[in-house]
Coordinates of C-alpha atoms in Angstrom, one line a residue:
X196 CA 117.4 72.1 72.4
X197 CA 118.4 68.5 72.4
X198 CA 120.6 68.9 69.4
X199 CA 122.6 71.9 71.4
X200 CA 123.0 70.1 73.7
X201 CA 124.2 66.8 72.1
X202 CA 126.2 69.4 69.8
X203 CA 128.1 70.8 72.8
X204 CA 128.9 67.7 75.0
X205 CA 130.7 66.5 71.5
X206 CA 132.5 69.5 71.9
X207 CA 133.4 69.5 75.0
X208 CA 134.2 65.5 74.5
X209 CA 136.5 66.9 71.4
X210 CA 138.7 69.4 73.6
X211 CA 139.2 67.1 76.3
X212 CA 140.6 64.9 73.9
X213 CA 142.7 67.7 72.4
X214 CA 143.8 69.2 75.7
X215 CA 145.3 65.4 76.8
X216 CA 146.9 64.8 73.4
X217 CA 148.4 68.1 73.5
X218 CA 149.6 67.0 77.0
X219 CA 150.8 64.0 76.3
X220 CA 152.7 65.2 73.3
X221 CA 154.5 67.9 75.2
X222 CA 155.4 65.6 77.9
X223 CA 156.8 63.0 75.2
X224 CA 158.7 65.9 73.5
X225 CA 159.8 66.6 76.9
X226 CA 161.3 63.3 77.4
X227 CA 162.1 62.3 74.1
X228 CA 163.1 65.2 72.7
X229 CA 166.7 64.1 72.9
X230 CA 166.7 61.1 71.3
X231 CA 164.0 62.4 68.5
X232 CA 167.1 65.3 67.8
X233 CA 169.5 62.4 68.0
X234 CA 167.6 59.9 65.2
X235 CA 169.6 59.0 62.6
X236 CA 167.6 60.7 59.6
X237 CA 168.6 64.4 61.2
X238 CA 170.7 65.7 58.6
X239 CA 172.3 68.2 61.1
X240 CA 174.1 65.4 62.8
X241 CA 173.8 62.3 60.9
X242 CA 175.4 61.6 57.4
X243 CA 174.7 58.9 55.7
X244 CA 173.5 57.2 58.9
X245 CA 176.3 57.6 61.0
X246 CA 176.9 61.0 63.5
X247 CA 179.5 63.3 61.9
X248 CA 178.5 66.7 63.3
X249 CA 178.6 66.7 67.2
X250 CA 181.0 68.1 70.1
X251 CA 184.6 66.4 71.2
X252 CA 185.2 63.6 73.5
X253 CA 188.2 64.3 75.2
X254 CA 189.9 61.8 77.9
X255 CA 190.9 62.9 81.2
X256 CA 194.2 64.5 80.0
X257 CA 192.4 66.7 77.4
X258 CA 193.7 63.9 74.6
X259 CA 191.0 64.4 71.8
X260 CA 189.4 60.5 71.8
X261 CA 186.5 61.7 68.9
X262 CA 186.1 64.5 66.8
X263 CA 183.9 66.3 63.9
X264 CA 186.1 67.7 61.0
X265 CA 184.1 69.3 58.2
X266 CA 181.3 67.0 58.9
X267 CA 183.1 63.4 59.2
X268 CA 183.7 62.0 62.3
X269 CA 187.5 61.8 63.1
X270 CA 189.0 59.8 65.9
X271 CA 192.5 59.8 67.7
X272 CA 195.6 59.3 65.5
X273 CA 197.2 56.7 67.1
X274 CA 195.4 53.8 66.2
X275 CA 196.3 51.9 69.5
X276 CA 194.3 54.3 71.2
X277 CA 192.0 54.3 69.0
X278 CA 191.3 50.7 69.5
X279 CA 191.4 50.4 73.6
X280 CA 188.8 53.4 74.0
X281 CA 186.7 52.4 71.5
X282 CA 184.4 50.8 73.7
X283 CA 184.0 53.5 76.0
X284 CA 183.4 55.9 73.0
X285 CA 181.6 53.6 71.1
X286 CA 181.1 53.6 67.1
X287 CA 179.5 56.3 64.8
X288 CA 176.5 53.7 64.0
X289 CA 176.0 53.0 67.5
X290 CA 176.7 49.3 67.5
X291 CA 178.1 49.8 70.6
X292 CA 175.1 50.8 72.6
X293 CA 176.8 51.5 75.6
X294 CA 179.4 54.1 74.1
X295 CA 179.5 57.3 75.0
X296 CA 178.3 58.5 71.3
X297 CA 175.3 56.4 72.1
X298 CA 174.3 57.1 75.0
X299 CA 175.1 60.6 74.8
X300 CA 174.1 61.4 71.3
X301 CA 171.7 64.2 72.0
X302 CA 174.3 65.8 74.4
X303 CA 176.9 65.9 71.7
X304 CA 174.8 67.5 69.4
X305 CA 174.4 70.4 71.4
X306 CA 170.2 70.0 71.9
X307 CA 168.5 71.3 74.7
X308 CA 164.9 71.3 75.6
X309 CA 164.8 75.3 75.7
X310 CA 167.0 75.8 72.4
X311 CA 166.8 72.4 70.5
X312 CA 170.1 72.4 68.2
X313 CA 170.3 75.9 68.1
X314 CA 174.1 76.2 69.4
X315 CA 174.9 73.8 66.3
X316 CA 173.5 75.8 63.8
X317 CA 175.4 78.7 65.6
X318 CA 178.3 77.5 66.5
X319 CA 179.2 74.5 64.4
X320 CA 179.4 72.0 67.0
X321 CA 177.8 70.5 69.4
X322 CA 178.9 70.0 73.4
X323 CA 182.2 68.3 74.2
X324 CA 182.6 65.4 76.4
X325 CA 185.3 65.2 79.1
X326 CA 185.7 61.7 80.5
X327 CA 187.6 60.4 83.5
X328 CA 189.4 57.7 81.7
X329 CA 193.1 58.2 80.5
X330 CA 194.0 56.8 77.0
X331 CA 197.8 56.2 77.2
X332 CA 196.8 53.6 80.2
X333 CA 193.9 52.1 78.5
X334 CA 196.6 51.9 75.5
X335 CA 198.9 49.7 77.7
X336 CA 196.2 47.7 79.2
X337 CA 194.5 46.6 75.6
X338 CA 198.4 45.8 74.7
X339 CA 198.6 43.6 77.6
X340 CA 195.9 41.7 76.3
X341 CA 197.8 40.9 73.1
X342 CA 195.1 39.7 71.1
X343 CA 193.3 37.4 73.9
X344 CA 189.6 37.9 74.9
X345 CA 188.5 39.8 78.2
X346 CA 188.2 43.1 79.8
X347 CA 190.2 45.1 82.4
X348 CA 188.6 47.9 85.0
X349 CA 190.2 50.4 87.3
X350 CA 188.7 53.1 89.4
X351 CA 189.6 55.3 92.3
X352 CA 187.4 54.1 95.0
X353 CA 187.8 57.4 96.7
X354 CA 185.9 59.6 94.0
X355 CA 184.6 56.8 91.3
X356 CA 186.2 57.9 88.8
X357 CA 187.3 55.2 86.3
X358 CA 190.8 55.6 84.8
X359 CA 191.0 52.6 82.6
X360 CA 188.3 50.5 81.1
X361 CA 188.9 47.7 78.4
X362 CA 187.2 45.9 76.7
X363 CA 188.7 42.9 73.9
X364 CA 188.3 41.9 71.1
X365 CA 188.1 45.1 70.1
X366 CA 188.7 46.9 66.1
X367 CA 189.6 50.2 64.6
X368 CA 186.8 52.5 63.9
X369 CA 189.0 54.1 60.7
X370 CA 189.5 50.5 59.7
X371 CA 186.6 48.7 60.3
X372 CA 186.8 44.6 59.3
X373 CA 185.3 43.1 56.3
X374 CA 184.7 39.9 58.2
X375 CA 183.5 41.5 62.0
X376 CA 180.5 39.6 61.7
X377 CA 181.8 36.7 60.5
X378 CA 185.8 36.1 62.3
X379 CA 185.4 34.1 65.6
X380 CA 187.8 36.3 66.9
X381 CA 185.6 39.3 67.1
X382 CA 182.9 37.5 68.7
X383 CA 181.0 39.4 71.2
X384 CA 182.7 42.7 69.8
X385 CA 180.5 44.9 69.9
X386 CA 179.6 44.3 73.7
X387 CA 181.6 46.2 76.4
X388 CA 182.2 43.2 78.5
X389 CA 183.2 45.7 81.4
X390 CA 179.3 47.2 81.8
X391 CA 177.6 44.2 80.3
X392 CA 179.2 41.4 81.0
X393 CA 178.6 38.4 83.1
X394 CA 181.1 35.5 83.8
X395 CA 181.6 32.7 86.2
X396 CA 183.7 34.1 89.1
X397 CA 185.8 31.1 90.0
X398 CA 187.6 31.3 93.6
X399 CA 187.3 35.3 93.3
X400 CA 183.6 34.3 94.4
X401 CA 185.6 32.7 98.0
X402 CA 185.6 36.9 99.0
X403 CA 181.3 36.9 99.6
X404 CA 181.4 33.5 101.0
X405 CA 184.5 35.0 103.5
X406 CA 182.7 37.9 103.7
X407 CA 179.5 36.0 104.7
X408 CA 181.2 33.8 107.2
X409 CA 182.6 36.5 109.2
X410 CA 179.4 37.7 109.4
X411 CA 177.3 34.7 110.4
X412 CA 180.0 32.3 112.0
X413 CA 181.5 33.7 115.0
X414 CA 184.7 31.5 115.1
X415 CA 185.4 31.4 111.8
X416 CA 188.9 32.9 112.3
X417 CA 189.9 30.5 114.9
X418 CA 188.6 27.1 113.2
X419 CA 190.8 24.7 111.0
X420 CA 190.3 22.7 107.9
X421 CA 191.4 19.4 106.7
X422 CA 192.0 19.4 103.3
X423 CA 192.6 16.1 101.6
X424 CA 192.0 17.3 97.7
X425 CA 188.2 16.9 98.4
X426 CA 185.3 17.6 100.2
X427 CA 182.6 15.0 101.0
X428 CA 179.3 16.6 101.3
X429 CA 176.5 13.8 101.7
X430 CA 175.2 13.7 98.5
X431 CA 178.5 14.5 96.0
X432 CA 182.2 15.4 96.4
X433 CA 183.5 19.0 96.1
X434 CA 187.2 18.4 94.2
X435 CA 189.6 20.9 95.7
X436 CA 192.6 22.4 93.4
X437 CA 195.2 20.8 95.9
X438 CA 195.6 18.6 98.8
X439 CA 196.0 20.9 101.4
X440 CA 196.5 19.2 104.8
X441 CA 194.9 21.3 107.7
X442 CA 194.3 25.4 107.0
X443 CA 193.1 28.1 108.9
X444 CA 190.8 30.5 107.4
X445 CA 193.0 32.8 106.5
X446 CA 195.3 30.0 104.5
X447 CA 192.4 29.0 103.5
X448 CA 191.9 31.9 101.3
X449 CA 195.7 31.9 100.5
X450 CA 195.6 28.8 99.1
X451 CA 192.0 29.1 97.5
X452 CA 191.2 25.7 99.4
X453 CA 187.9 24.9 97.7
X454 CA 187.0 22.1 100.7
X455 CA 187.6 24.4 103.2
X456 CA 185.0 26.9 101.3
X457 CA 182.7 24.4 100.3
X458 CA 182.7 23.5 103.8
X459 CA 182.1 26.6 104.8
X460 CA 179.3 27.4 102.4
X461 CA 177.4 23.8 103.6
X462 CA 177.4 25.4 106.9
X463 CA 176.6 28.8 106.3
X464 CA 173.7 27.7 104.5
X465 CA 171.4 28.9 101.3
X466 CA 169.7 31.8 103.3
X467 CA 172.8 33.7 104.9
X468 CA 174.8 33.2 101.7
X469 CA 172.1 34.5 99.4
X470 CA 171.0 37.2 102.5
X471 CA 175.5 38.4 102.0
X472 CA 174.9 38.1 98.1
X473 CA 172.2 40.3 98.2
X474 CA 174.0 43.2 100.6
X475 CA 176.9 42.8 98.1
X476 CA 174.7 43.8 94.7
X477 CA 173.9 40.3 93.2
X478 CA 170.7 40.3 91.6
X479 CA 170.3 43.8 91.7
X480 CA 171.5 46.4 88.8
X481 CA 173.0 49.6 89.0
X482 CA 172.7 52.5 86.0
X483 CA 176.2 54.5 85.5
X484 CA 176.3 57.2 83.4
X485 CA 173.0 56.2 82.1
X486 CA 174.2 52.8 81.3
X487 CA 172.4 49.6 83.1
X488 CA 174.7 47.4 84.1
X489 CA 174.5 43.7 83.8
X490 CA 173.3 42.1 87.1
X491 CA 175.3 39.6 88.6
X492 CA 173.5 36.5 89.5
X493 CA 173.7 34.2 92.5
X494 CA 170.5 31.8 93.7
X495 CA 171.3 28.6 95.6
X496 CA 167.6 28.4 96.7
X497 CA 167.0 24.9 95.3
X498 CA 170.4 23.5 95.7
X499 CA 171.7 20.1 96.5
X500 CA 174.3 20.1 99.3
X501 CA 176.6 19.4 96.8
X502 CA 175.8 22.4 94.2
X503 CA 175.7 24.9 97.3
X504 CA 179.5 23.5 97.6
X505 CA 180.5 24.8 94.2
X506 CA 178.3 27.9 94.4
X507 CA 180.5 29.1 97.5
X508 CA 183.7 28.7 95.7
X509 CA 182.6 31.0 92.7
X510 CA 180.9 27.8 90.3
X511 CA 177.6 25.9 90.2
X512 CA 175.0 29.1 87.9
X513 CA 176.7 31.9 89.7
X514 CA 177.4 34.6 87.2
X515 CA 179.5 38.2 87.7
X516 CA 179.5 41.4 86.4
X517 CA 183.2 43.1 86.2
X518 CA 181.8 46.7 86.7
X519 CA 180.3 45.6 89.6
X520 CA 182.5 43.2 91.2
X521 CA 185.2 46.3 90.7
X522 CA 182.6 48.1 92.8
X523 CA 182.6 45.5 95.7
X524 CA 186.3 45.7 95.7
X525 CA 186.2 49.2 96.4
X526 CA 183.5 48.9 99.0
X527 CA 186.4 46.6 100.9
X528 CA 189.3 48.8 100.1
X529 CA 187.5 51.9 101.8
X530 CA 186.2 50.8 104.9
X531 CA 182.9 49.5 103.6
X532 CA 181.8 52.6 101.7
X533 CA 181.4 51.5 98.3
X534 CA 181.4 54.3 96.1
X535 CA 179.7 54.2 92.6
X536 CA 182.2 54.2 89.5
X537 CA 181.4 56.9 86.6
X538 CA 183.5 57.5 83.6
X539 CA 181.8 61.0 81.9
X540 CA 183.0 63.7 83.8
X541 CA 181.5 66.7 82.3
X542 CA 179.8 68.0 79.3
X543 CA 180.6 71.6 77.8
X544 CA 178.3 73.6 75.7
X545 CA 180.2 75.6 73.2
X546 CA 179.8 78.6 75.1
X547 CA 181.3 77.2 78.1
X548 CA 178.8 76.1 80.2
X549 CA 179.8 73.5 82.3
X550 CA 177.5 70.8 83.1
X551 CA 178.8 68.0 85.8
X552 CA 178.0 64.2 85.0
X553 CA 180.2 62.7 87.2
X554 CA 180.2 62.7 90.4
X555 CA 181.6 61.1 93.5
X556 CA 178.7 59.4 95.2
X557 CA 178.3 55.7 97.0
X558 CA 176.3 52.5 95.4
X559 CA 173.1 51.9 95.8
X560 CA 173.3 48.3 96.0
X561 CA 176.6 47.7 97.4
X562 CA 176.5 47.4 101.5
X563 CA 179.5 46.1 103.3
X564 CA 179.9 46.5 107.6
X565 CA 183.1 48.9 108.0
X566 CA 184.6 46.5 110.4
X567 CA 184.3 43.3 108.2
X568 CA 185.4 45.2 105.4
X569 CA 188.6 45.9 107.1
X570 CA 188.7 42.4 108.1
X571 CA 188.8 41.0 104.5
X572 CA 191.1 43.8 103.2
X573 CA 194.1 42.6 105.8
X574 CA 193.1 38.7 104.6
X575 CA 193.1 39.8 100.8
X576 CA 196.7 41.9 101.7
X577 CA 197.7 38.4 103.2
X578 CA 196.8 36.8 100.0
X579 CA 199.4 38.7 98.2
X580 CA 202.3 38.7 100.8
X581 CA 201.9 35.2 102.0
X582 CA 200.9 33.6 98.6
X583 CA 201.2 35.6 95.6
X584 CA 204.0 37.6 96.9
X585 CA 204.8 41.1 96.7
X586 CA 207.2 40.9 94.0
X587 CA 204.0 39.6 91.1
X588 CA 203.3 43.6 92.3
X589 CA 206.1 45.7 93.3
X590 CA 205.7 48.4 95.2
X591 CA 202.0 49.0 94.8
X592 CA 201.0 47.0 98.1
X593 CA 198.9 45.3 96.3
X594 CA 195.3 43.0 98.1
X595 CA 193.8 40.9 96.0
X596 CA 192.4 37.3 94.7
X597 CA 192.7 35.5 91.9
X598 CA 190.6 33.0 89.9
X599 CA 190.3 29.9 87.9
X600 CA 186.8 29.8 86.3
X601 CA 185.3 26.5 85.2
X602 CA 183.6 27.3 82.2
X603 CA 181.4 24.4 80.0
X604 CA 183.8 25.0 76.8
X605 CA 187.2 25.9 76.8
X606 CA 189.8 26.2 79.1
X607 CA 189.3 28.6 82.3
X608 CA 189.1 32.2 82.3
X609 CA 191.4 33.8 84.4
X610 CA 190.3 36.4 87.1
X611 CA 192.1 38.8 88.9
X612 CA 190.3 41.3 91.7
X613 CA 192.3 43.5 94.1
X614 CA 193.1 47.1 95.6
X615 CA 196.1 48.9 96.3
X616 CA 196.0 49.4 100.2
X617 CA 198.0 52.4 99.4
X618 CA 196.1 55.6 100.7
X619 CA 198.7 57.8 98.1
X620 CA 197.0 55.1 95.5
X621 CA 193.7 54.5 96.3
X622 CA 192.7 52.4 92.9
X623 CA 190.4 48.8 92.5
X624 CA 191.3 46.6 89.2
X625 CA 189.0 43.8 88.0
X626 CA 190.8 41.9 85.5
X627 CA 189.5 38.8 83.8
X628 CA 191.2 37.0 80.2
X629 CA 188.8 34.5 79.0
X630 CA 190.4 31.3 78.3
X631 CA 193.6 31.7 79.7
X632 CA 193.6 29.5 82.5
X633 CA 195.5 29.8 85.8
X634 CA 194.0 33.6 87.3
X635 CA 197.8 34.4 88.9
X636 CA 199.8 33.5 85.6
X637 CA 197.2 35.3 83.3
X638 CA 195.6 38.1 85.0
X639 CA 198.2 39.0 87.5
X640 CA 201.0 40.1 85.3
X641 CA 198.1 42.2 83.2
X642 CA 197.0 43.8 86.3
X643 CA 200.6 44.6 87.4
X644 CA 200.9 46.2 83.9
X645 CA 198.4 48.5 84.3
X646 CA 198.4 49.2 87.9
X647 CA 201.8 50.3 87.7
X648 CA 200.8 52.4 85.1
X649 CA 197.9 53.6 86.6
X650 CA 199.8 54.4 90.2
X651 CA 202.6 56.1 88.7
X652 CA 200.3 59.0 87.0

């Protein structure tokens, strides 16, 4: 009797076990089943390591950006193209781990959890891609970068949808270079500096501390600054870009005084500026079309007077993501509502289903009052009448700021970040070429470029 019993609580030990590994291996194949389908050793999509049978990528114009062709992976003819979408489509090895034939591998393929890759073996192929992004502009903008380093983002902050996203140095994937891993000019190539970047923002930083200052400083639009090419804060000197005389806020920001900001930072204070920071999306990430941003950093908690100076003009450890300083110019240009930016429209199974990716919905970590948003957009439309001028953008009534970045080595990237207050053209650019000094020589005749472009579609 004892040995029944010891004999059946085995048992019954035994198919508990069984019962939670099968559980727990359904649940994995439930999650993972995608990305098991999508490992490179499956002959029905991989050859030779790289993904050769799988659906079409199109851009928003139906222009075919990647394509399978008797089991090699094909891409656009034009070799230009080829080269400014590539890091939005990514490579066939997935060195580019944000690409779309990455991230979306299993998709392309054509698995599902009910059917696994049955539609391949039926029809062929797998699901096509439709993205929101348009070739011939990305085309123009990786020309305007003309062999310098950077990235370039625009999106409709109406819907999110991104219509041009660039990232350099960049290659041809039907022409791949010997030395890529070697050449100091393709350093960093394989990283989409538009999603997972992170730079120093220069003075394009002065829009939170502005931002912040109309929140916390009741006056601020009524005070004046004297500007004598420096700022004295107690325990250092904040070195401004020009001697300015006395400003008002809003010349202020026209000139980019950095005493008047670094003023203005001092007073504001570690707690309100990080509190702004914080509504704004630093130190927070946000996940677009199953892509993680890179989070943008800002922490003055253990500042000197002196490093919270530099921190409110866009230096000191503060870093920026493009994606997500695109998304903060959007939140501005539309009343406060900052809507999330997404580049994969839609995916189509072969037999037409139509599956919706993208889709227009607001940020989760972007928060902007609707009455100081329209505050800063008519000071960052004053920026460009009274300073820039109209004519560095014609006819796209154009807000914006632009940005010298300090960087340790090298000269200063430039930085351009703006709208068009145009409701017929409701776009946001980001724009920043490393090393190229001066942001309105640099980065505002890029942007121009492209927002033309992109406003007269």
């Amino acid at each position: 009797m004892n040995n029944t019993t010891k004999r059946a609580y085995f048992l019954y030990i035994f198919i508990l076990v069984f019962i939670v590994g099968l559980g727990a291996m359904v649940y994995s194949f439930i999650a993972n089943g995608g990305d098991w389908i999508s490992n490179r050793v499956n002959r029905h999509i991989y050859t030779n390591g790289q993904i050769a049978s799988a659906g079409t990528i199109y851009d928003c114009n139906g222009v075919a950006l990647a394509y399978s062709e008797d089991g090699v992976r094909k891409y656009n003819e034009d070799s230009a193209v080829r080269k400014a979408t590539l890091h939005t489509v990514g490579d066939t090895a997935s060195y580019i781990s944000t690409g779309v034939q990455s991230v979306y591998s299993s998709d392309l393929s054509g698995y599902d959890f009910v059917n696994g890759v049955y539609n391949l073996k039926k029809y062929n192929k797998g699901n096509d891609i439709n993205l929101t992004i348009d070739a011939e502009i990305c085309k123009k903008a990786y020309k305007a970068f003309n062999g310098r380093k950077g990235t370039i983002g625009v999106y409709n902050y109406k819907t999110g949808e991104i219509v041009c996203m660039v990232s350099c140095p960049t290659y041809d994937p039907n022409n791949k270079p010997d030395d890529i891993d070697t050449n100091p000019d393709y350093e960093g190539v394989y990283l989409n500096r538009f999603l997972s970047g992170l730079y120093t923002p220069g003075s394009t930083f002065k829009v939170v501390t502005a931002i912040s200052a109309l929140e916390n400083i009741p006056d601020i639009q009524s005070r004046t600054f004297d500007c004598t090419g420096e700022y004295k804060t107690g325990d250092g000197v904040v070195i401004c870009n020009n001697v300015h005389g006395k400003v008002d806020f809003e010349k202020a920001l026209n000139r980019s005084c950095n005493s008047a900001f670094a003023q203005i930072a001092i007073e504001l204070g570690k707690e309100k500026l990080m509190t702004t920071a914080g509504e704004l999306g630093f130190n927070a990430s946000e996940k677009i079309n199953g892509v993680s941003l890179a989070k943008s950093k800002f922490d003055v908690s253990t500042t000197t007077l002196t490093d919270l100076g530099w921190a409110g003009i866009g230096q000191y450890t503060t870093l920026v993501n493009p994606c997500h300083m695109l998304t903060v110019m959007g939140a501005i240009a539309n009343g406060g509502t900052a809507v999330k930016p997404y580049f994969v429209r839609d995916i189509v199974s072969p037999n037409g289903n139509i599956t919706t990716i993208g889709k227009t919905e607001n940020s989760t970590i972007v928060s902007l009052d609707p009455t100081i948003a329209n505050t800063i957009n008519k000071l960052m439309r004053s920026n460009v009448v009274n300073y820039y001028s109209d004519s560095t953008f014609p006819g796209l009534k154009m807000c914006g700021k632009t940005g010298t970045a300090q960087i340790d080595n090298g000269e200063s990237h430039s930085w351009f970040v703006g709208f068009s207050q145009d409701e017929k053209t409701p776009y946001a650019v980001v724009c920043v070429v490393e090393n190229a000094g001066s942001g309105l020589a640099a980065a505002g005749p890029l942007v121009n470029k492209v927002m033309q472009a992109v406003c007269d579609k």
